[in-house]
XYZ file of C-alpha atoms in Angstrom:
532
model
C 18.227 21.193 38.391
C 15.323 20.716 35.956
C 16.322 17.053 35.487
C 16.509 16.447 39.253
C 13.124 18.104 39.725
C 11.588 15.885 37.055
C 12.924 12.752 38.744
C 11.595 13.857 42.128
C 8.185 14.696 40.708
C 7.968 11.352 38.973
C 8.950 9.489 42.153
C 6.219 11.366 44.038
C 3.657 10.461 41.358
C 4.591 6.801 41.516
C 4.425 6.829 45.313
C 0.934 8.304 45.170
C 0.068 5.448 42.812
C 1.121 3.023 45.512
C 3.955 1.361 43.608
C 7.095 3.074 44.874
C 8.199 1.477 48.139
C 8.512 -2.170 49.087
C 10.871 -4.841 50.298
C 12.940 -7.107 48.077
C 11.158 -10.224 46.928
C 14.034 -12.114 45.383
C 16.670 -11.875 42.707
C 17.117 -12.756 39.081
C 20.242 -14.000 37.438
C 21.925 -11.235 35.430
C 22.599 -12.233 31.837
C 26.368 -11.843 31.778
C 26.295 -8.959 34.291
C 26.195 -10.772 37.616
C 23.254 -11.067 40.010
C 20.675 -8.280 40.174
C 18.610 -7.849 43.334
C 15.119 -7.642 41.842
C 12.260 -5.753 43.525
C 8.838 -7.085 42.617
C 7.387 -3.766 43.771
C 8.731 -0.283 44.252
C 11.683 1.534 42.751
C 14.368 1.013 41.734
C 13.502 -2.234 40.000
C 16.996 -3.618 40.595
C 19.713 -2.534 43.012
C 22.584 -2.983 40.582
C 22.195 -1.295 37.207
C 21.534 -3.730 34.379
C 20.984 -3.518 30.621
C 18.155 -4.646 28.369
C 18.328 -4.496 24.582
C 15.361 -2.931 22.797
C 14.735 -2.403 19.086
C 12.478 0.497 18.127
C 11.613 2.623 15.117
C 12.136 6.333 15.531
C 10.724 9.461 13.976
C 12.814 11.359 11.418
C 13.806 14.132 13.854
C 14.308 11.914 16.906
C 17.778 11.362 18.404
C 18.899 8.080 19.923
C 16.383 7.536 22.695
C 19.046 7.558 25.395
C 19.578 11.228 24.555
C 15.940 11.935 25.474
C 15.475 13.357 28.962
C 12.441 11.206 29.750
C 14.386 8.003 28.984
C 17.253 9.215 31.150
C 14.745 9.843 33.947
C 13.379 6.317 33.588
C 16.880 4.882 33.864
C 17.554 6.859 37.039
C 14.387 5.731 38.803
C 14.448 2.079 37.656
C 18.205 1.390 37.528
C 17.565 -0.322 34.167
C 19.594 0.888 31.189
C 18.138 0.313 27.739
C 20.572 -0.320 24.894
C 18.489 1.076 22.043
C 18.733 -0.038 18.457
C 16.814 2.880 16.976
C 15.909 2.272 13.350
C 14.605 5.085 11.121
C 10.915 4.465 10.488
C 11.292 3.909 6.751
C 13.668 0.997 7.298
C 12.155 -0.491 10.427
C 9.795 -3.030 8.897
C 12.529 -4.653 6.812
C 14.995 -4.800 9.726
C 12.325 -6.168 12.060
C 11.440 -8.928 9.613
C 15.097 -9.872 9.173
C 15.581 -10.134 12.928
C 12.505 -12.297 13.329
C 13.406 -14.541 10.408
C 16.994 -15.062 11.584
C 16.061 -15.332 15.279
C 18.546 -12.523 15.981
C 16.341 -11.049 18.671
C 16.535 -8.175 21.131
C 15.007 -8.480 24.573
C 11.972 -6.538 23.356
C 10.547 -4.601 20.446
C 9.437 -1.170 21.674
C 6.757 0.754 19.774
C 6.848 -2.568 18.008
C 4.410 -2.067 15.122
C 3.599 -5.791 15.071
C 0.691 -6.642 12.829
C -2.038 -8.998 14.039
C -0.598 -11.717 11.836
C 2.876 -11.212 13.338
C 1.501 -11.228 16.871
C -0.286 -14.548 16.357
C 2.397 -16.135 14.188
C 5.364 -15.303 16.398
C 3.372 -15.764 19.601
C 2.352 -19.292 18.734
C 5.854 -20.043 17.458
C 7.322 -18.934 20.789
C 9.383 -16.100 19.284
C 7.479 -13.615 21.435
C 6.228 -14.790 24.807
C 2.779 -14.754 26.466
C 2.468 -11.813 28.842
C -0.772 -12.303 30.784
C 0.886 -13.886 33.850
C 3.645 -11.263 33.870
C 1.018 -8.520 33.654
C -0.943 -9.963 36.552
C 2.120 -10.248 38.783
C 4.301 -7.302 37.774
C 2.184 -4.648 36.022
C -0.228 -2.914 38.439
C -0.489 0.210 36.280
C -1.514 -1.771 33.216
C -3.865 -3.896 35.298
C -5.546 -0.701 36.429
C -5.980 0.353 32.796
C -7.547 -3.033 32.018
C -9.977 -2.578 34.902
C -10.975 0.881 33.677
C -11.203 -0.225 30.051
C -12.006 -3.946 29.746
C -12.224 -3.402 26.000
C -8.476 -2.695 25.916
C -7.725 -6.024 27.565
C -10.107 -7.707 25.143
C -8.442 -5.888 22.245
C -4.957 -7.252 23.075
C -6.154 -10.785 23.845
C -5.436 -13.055 20.881
C -8.024 -15.568 19.682
C -6.093 -18.335 21.502
C -6.608 -16.518 24.828
C -3.026 -15.300 25.299
C -1.759 -11.729 25.458
C 1.394 -11.522 23.347
C 1.653 -7.747 23.016
C 0.963 -4.618 25.037
C -1.378 -1.784 24.048
C -1.158 1.878 23.306
C -4.293 3.880 24.006
C -4.826 7.577 23.340
C -8.468 8.570 23.734
C -8.549 11.975 22.069
C -11.149 11.558 19.349
C -8.726 12.571 16.592
C -8.380 9.441 14.502
C -11.646 9.619 12.549
C -10.257 12.281 10.176
C -6.489 11.894 9.600
C -6.395 14.148 6.527
C -6.911 17.911 6.592
C -6.770 19.793 3.290
C -5.225 23.260 3.604
C -5.088 26.024 0.999
C -3.039 29.209 0.808
C -5.583 31.909 1.693
C -3.047 34.693 1.235
C -2.655 33.618 -2.389
C -6.428 33.507 -2.832
C -6.605 37.075 -1.545
C -3.667 38.160 -3.702
C -5.409 36.817 -6.803
C -8.892 37.993 -5.804
C -10.282 34.455 -5.554
C -12.879 32.963 -3.232
C -12.231 29.849 -1.184
C -13.431 26.980 -3.416
C -16.515 25.011 -2.430
C -16.526 22.448 -5.257
C -13.927 20.286 -6.971
C -14.319 22.222 -10.197
C -13.763 25.503 -8.338
C -10.644 24.059 -6.692
C -9.361 23.093 -10.127
C -9.813 26.686 -11.288
C -7.967 27.972 -8.217
C -5.074 25.570 -8.785
C -4.812 26.757 -12.389
C -4.588 30.322 -11.118
C -1.872 29.314 -8.655
C -0.001 27.681 -11.527
C -0.311 30.559 -13.981
C -0.661 33.856 -12.107
C 2.545 34.007 -10.033
C 0.927 34.335 -6.582
C 4.300 34.360 -4.789
C 5.630 37.157 -6.963
C 8.839 35.487 -8.072
C 8.200 35.766 -11.793
C 9.058 32.065 -12.067
C 7.083 28.901 -12.694
C 7.971 27.634 -9.224
C 4.519 27.069 -7.692
C 3.344 23.614 -6.613
C -0.438 24.001 -6.859
C -1.366 20.855 -4.873
C 0.605 18.118 -3.088
C 0.014 15.108 -0.845
C 1.586 11.800 0.275
C 0.490 8.877 -1.881
C -0.716 5.903 0.172
C 0.495 7.363 3.477
C -1.402 7.101 6.775
C -1.978 10.845 6.629
C -1.689 13.197 3.689
C -3.422 10.570 1.577
C -5.184 11.787 -1.574
C -7.948 9.185 -1.253
C -10.075 11.567 0.835
C -10.621 13.652 -2.295
C -12.351 10.667 -3.910
C -15.303 11.103 -1.544
C -16.551 13.901 -3.780
C -17.567 11.180 -6.244
C -19.737 9.335 -3.704
C -17.320 6.689 -2.356
C -14.789 7.732 0.309
C -11.443 6.009 -0.094
C -8.690 5.275 2.442
C -5.350 3.464 2.614
C -7.145 0.135 3.161
C -9.535 0.739 0.246
C -12.081 -0.792 2.643
C -15.175 0.967 3.950
C -18.560 0.030 5.431
C -21.851 1.027 3.845
C -25.041 -0.096 5.580
C -23.213 -2.895 7.362
C -21.581 -4.241 4.186
C -17.848 -4.309 3.505
C -17.028 -2.425 0.296
C -13.705 -2.535 -1.554
C -13.535 1.011 -2.869
C -10.980 0.436 -5.614
C -13.344 -1.536 -7.867
C -16.295 0.821 -7.585
C -17.392 2.948 -10.579
C -17.069 6.086 -8.427
C -13.397 5.270 -7.848
C -12.851 4.893 -11.590
C -14.547 8.240 -12.196
C -12.343 9.912 -9.591
C -9.160 8.490 -11.107
C -10.075 9.804 -14.554
C -10.980 13.231 -13.151
C -7.804 13.671 -11.142
C -5.581 12.394 -13.951
C -6.615 15.521 -15.827
C -5.308 17.577 -12.904
C -1.988 15.733 -13.017
C -1.832 16.159 -16.781
C -2.386 19.914 -16.402
C 0.375 20.256 -13.829
C -2.009 20.998 -10.968
C -0.732 18.102 -8.835
C 2.850 17.671 -7.689
C 4.201 14.647 -9.641
C 6.587 13.959 -6.749
C 3.568 13.364 -4.495
C 3.802 9.697 -5.528
C 7.466 9.300 -4.558
C 8.664 11.896 -2.028
C 9.223 11.007 1.621
C 7.971 12.929 4.652
C 11.059 15.116 5.071
C 10.975 16.097 1.379
C 7.260 16.829 1.661
C 7.749 19.016 4.730
C 10.491 20.960 2.954
C 8.105 21.949 0.157
C 6.013 23.921 2.615
C 8.959 25.863 4.007
C 10.618 27.235 0.869
C 11.464 30.919 0.753
C 9.490 32.427 -0.872
C 6.540 30.051 -0.388
C 5.755 27.754 -3.310
C 3.000 25.439 -1.973
C -0.613 26.286 -2.794
C -2.656 23.450 -1.231
C -1.835 20.198 0.474
C -3.161 17.362 2.608
C -1.710 16.537 6.025
C -2.532 15.955 9.671
C -2.031 19.612 10.546
C -1.099 22.888 8.856
C 1.891 23.853 10.980
C 3.925 20.716 10.360
C 4.038 21.378 6.629
C 4.426 25.155 6.406
C 5.675 26.023 9.900
C 3.981 28.168 12.569
C 5.109 31.416 10.972
C 3.050 30.681 7.827
C 0.136 28.847 9.421
C -2.113 31.915 9.374
C -1.689 32.135 5.585
C -3.579 28.843 5.176
C -7.172 27.819 5.869
C -8.857 24.421 5.910
C -10.984 23.315 3.000
C -14.166 21.487 4.009
C -15.171 18.454 1.952
C -15.765 19.766 -1.560
C -18.858 19.097 -3.612
C -18.170 16.753 -6.497
C -19.403 16.826 -10.099
C -22.520 14.836 -9.167
C -23.354 16.777 -6.000
C -21.690 14.474 -3.473
C -20.136 16.136 -0.415
C -18.759 13.855 2.271
C -15.665 12.822 4.173
C -14.787 9.221 4.934
C -14.240 7.959 8.450
C -10.844 6.292 8.757
C -10.387 2.734 9.998
C -7.751 3.888 12.487
C -8.414 2.986 16.105
C -7.395 4.990 19.145
C -6.052 1.682 20.448
C -3.023 -0.203 19.124
C -2.422 -3.759 20.276
C 1.118 -4.153 18.893
C 3.016 -1.526 20.895
C 5.456 -3.748 22.832
C 6.501 -7.409 22.753
C 9.009 -9.404 24.797
C 11.017 -11.997 22.908
C 12.132 -15.493 23.830
C 15.723 -14.200 23.990
C 14.889 -12.122 27.059
C 16.424 -13.554 30.261
C 14.681 -10.957 32.439
C 10.998 -10.827 31.456
C 9.959 -9.844 34.996
C 12.326 -6.871 35.015
C 11.222 -5.944 31.517
C 7.551 -6.044 32.464
C 8.198 -3.940 35.549
C 10.099 -1.410 33.431
C 7.412 -1.096 30.765
C 4.670 -0.908 33.401
C 6.148 2.393 34.585
C 5.026 3.811 31.218
C 1.371 3.046 32.019
C 1.324 5.355 35.042
C -0.893 8.149 33.614
C 1.479 11.053 34.164
C 4.382 9.074 32.710
C 2.219 7.992 29.762
C 1.621 11.633 28.930
C 5.340 12.420 29.035
C 6.269 9.406 26.907
C 3.627 10.445 24.379
C 4.241 14.202 24.242
C 7.375 15.091 26.185
C 8.739 15.612 29.699
C 8.093 18.034 32.523
C 10.340 21.034 32.045
C 10.369 20.855 28.248
C 6.764 20.302 27.186
C 4.938 20.538 30.511
C 4.906 22.260 33.843
C 2.719 21.253 36.783
C -0.093 23.415 38.136
C -1.083 23.689 41.796
C -3.079 20.440 41.501
C -0.232 18.489 39.917
C -1.818 18.456 36.446
C 0.561 18.689 33.506
C 0.060 22.004 31.718
C 1.517 22.734 28.291
C 4.303 25.291 28.298
C 4.284 28.105 25.789
C 6.235 27.282 22.649
C 9.089 29.511 21.610
C 8.393 31.569 18.534
C 8.791 29.542 15.360
C 8.522 26.154 17.080
C 6.052 23.499 15.863
C 4.771 21.035 18.461
C 4.836 18.145 15.992
C 8.562 18.602 15.404
C 9.405 19.140 19.092
C 7.446 16.026 20.054
C 9.560 13.916 17.689
C 12.728 15.140 19.415
C 11.724 14.673 23.064
C 9.031 11.951 23.223
C 9.745 8.322 22.265
C 6.065 7.371 22.039
C 5.291 3.683 22.571
C 3.284 1.549 25.018
C 1.199 4.084 26.961
C -2.389 4.769 27.975
C -3.917 8.228 28.227
C -7.655 7.794 28.706
C -10.379 10.350 28.097
C -10.747 11.044 31.828
C -7.032 11.808 32.138
C -7.419 14.916 29.980
C -8.163 17.828 32.266
C -7.202 15.874 35.404
C -3.770 14.343 34.785
C -2.731 16.222 31.667
C -3.961 19.199 29.730
C -4.638 18.319 26.119
C -2.093 20.060 23.945
C -3.385 23.154 22.140
C -2.998 21.693 18.666
C -5.118 18.657 19.700
C -7.822 20.955 21.081
C -7.718 22.906 17.850
C -7.905 19.708 15.820
C -10.967 18.505 17.731
C -12.589 21.875 17.147
C -11.711 21.758 13.431
C -13.140 18.247 13.087
C -16.338 19.343 14.789
C -16.773 22.533 12.766
C -15.323 21.633 9.355
C -15.667 17.884 8.883
C -18.237 16.417 11.284
C -21.264 17.682 9.318
C -20.099 15.597 6.331
C -18.558 12.624 8.141
C -19.913 9.189 7.251
C -21.150 7.130 10.183
C -19.420 3.793 9.693
C -15.868 2.530 9.587
C -14.269 -0.895 9.820
C -13.607 -1.762 13.491
C -10.392 -3.134 14.979
C -11.048 -6.896 14.817
C -8.572 -9.511 16.053
C -9.017 -12.323 13.542
C -8.316 -16.003 14.095
C -5.014 -17.500 13.010
C -6.613 -19.123 9.987
C -8.255 -15.863 8.933
C -5.035 -13.926 9.460
C -3.124 -16.444 7.344
C -5.620 -15.998 4.529
C -5.610 -12.195 4.871
C -1.824 -12.120 4.896
C -1.686 -14.381 1.829
C -4.070 -12.201 -0.151
C -4.056 -8.623 1.014
C -0.503 -7.388 0.554
C -0.353 -8.414 -3.098
C -3.811 -6.974 -3.773
C -3.075 -3.629 -2.123
C 0.323 -3.329 -3.796
C -1.313 -3.908 -7.183
C -4.120 -1.429 -6.491
C -1.807 1.311 -5.197
C 0.649 0.928 -8.052
C -2.168 0.998 -10.583
C -3.716 4.044 -8.933
C -0.433 5.947 -9.203
C 0.091 4.867 -12.814
C -3.412 5.886 -13.846
C -3.193 9.249 -12.082
C 0.162 9.967 -13.694
C -0.331 8.451 -17.148
C -4.078 7.937 -17.662
C -5.631 4.831 -19.174
C -8.138 3.906 -16.472
C -11.070 3.647 -18.913
C -9.237 1.335 -21.318
C -7.687 -0.879 -18.622
C -10.496 -0.971 -16.037
C -12.112 -4.290 -16.947
C -8.822 -6.183 -17.073
C -7.819 -4.574 -13.756
C -11.024 -5.727 -12.042
C -10.621 -9.202 -13.528
C -7.046 -9.332 -12.264
C -8.190 -8.484 -8.738
C -10.790 -11.256 -8.882
C -8.067 -13.720 -9.913
C -5.911 -12.489 -7.030
C -8.638 -13.463 -4.535
C -10.362 -10.159 -3.794
C -13.768 -11.837 -3.295
C -12.279 -14.233 -0.745
C -10.575 -11.348 1.089
C -13.790 -9.341 1.308
C -15.669 -12.431 2.507
C -13.221 -12.778 5.418
C -13.671 -9.134 6.342
C -17.459 -9.421 6.107
C -17.528 -12.523 8.326
C -15.311 -10.759 10.844
C -17.558 -7.705 10.851
C -20.695 -9.815 11.278
C -19.098 -11.684 14.185
C -17.969 -8.413 15.772
C -21.463 -6.912 15.501
C -23.063 -10.026 17.002
C -20.839 -9.665 20.081
C -21.665 -6.004 20.705
């Protein structure tokens, strides 16, 4: 009954949007499945069920997407079945590259995670096809998004004028600060300690966690501090800001309009030396440099608790809702030289590589019509967070309202299980009209405003679509440079030696082309600012 209700509600929403009912406009040849009567407008998209093959990464807790209710609903209303090749996120990049290199292609890559270089390279090679004409003819929902946000259309338009990929947009204001540092307040209270305000005070607290048995087990089982090395969230680089230079996974920031590579700055060196002492003392989890997300999450849910402080997107995902009240957020800590700041990430609320159609696709019109359903605002919300009946219910005005979670449930984990994510658009004006922002997002916005905004730097590197030549040069230089920097950072934090090896490290980066890379980024930034 719930499933039938969801289908009916979605059909009503699409009808209100003016895209549900029309006459046939022709047919397309079915690739090995016979002829399919194709509807240029309205639903279903085809009269006879057909299959498209999509490749997509999936979150660790996600099932095959065809087991998700929202995907089943889409199949019922469109008559298009998706044969999913769902690849665990950790292995997706390698599998994607193999498929592209061997020309063993699906019909589309969903939640595609194509880099700018891949978009331009494979677009100009014909491996993925231009989409602008298909969008104009078959994607009224996406066209409406482009009209409301011309900057999104500009963002997905390659330097050669073509659109090779579709966007994801989620205007929530959350991306500026991807790393929250949480500390076990119940342990602080147990040990009679104050919440630390400086790095040195945090070091003292972590020593107490290590030595004074705050969980009462009588064992040396406490992990004073943990994080995820070089991960999009949970990254330890935010702690470097206490030395006067915020770091991030790009090691690229903006100061007074100038592009700065953080990992050759003296402040970075000072931070490495300082935090190596923490590692050497056993204050930092040595597995922080190697564990994966599932292993990291498990460390917050041991019984009894063993995790003192950690960095992540939100408290509940690590320690679970039942322990969330035991932890509080640490604001940016004051460093040894009086610095207190938090870096602004380079993450955009827009992603231009969310969906691509390949040259192997014999039904690009059907594919574009299918993916355009995801840009209807109410459907976008369900693809991003979960379906009506599981995550949402509708109020008297038809707005999606978050249901109460069962005791012990964490929204981040539920979302992985019921929402495939992907090419969607939820704009700022949709919150409070189409969909109620989920409670954890409201809380996060409030936390950013109260805890981090007073110390947040003003500038970050914008989302620039570089030319093919620039992308070729960036691709040639950047991966090797970042791999070297990240490996060296981990080695220095674990083993020390930054003072002795610093000059040769900086010289090595110069030989690897760091100056050329920063010049490209500076030219791109200058060009971007001139066009504002």
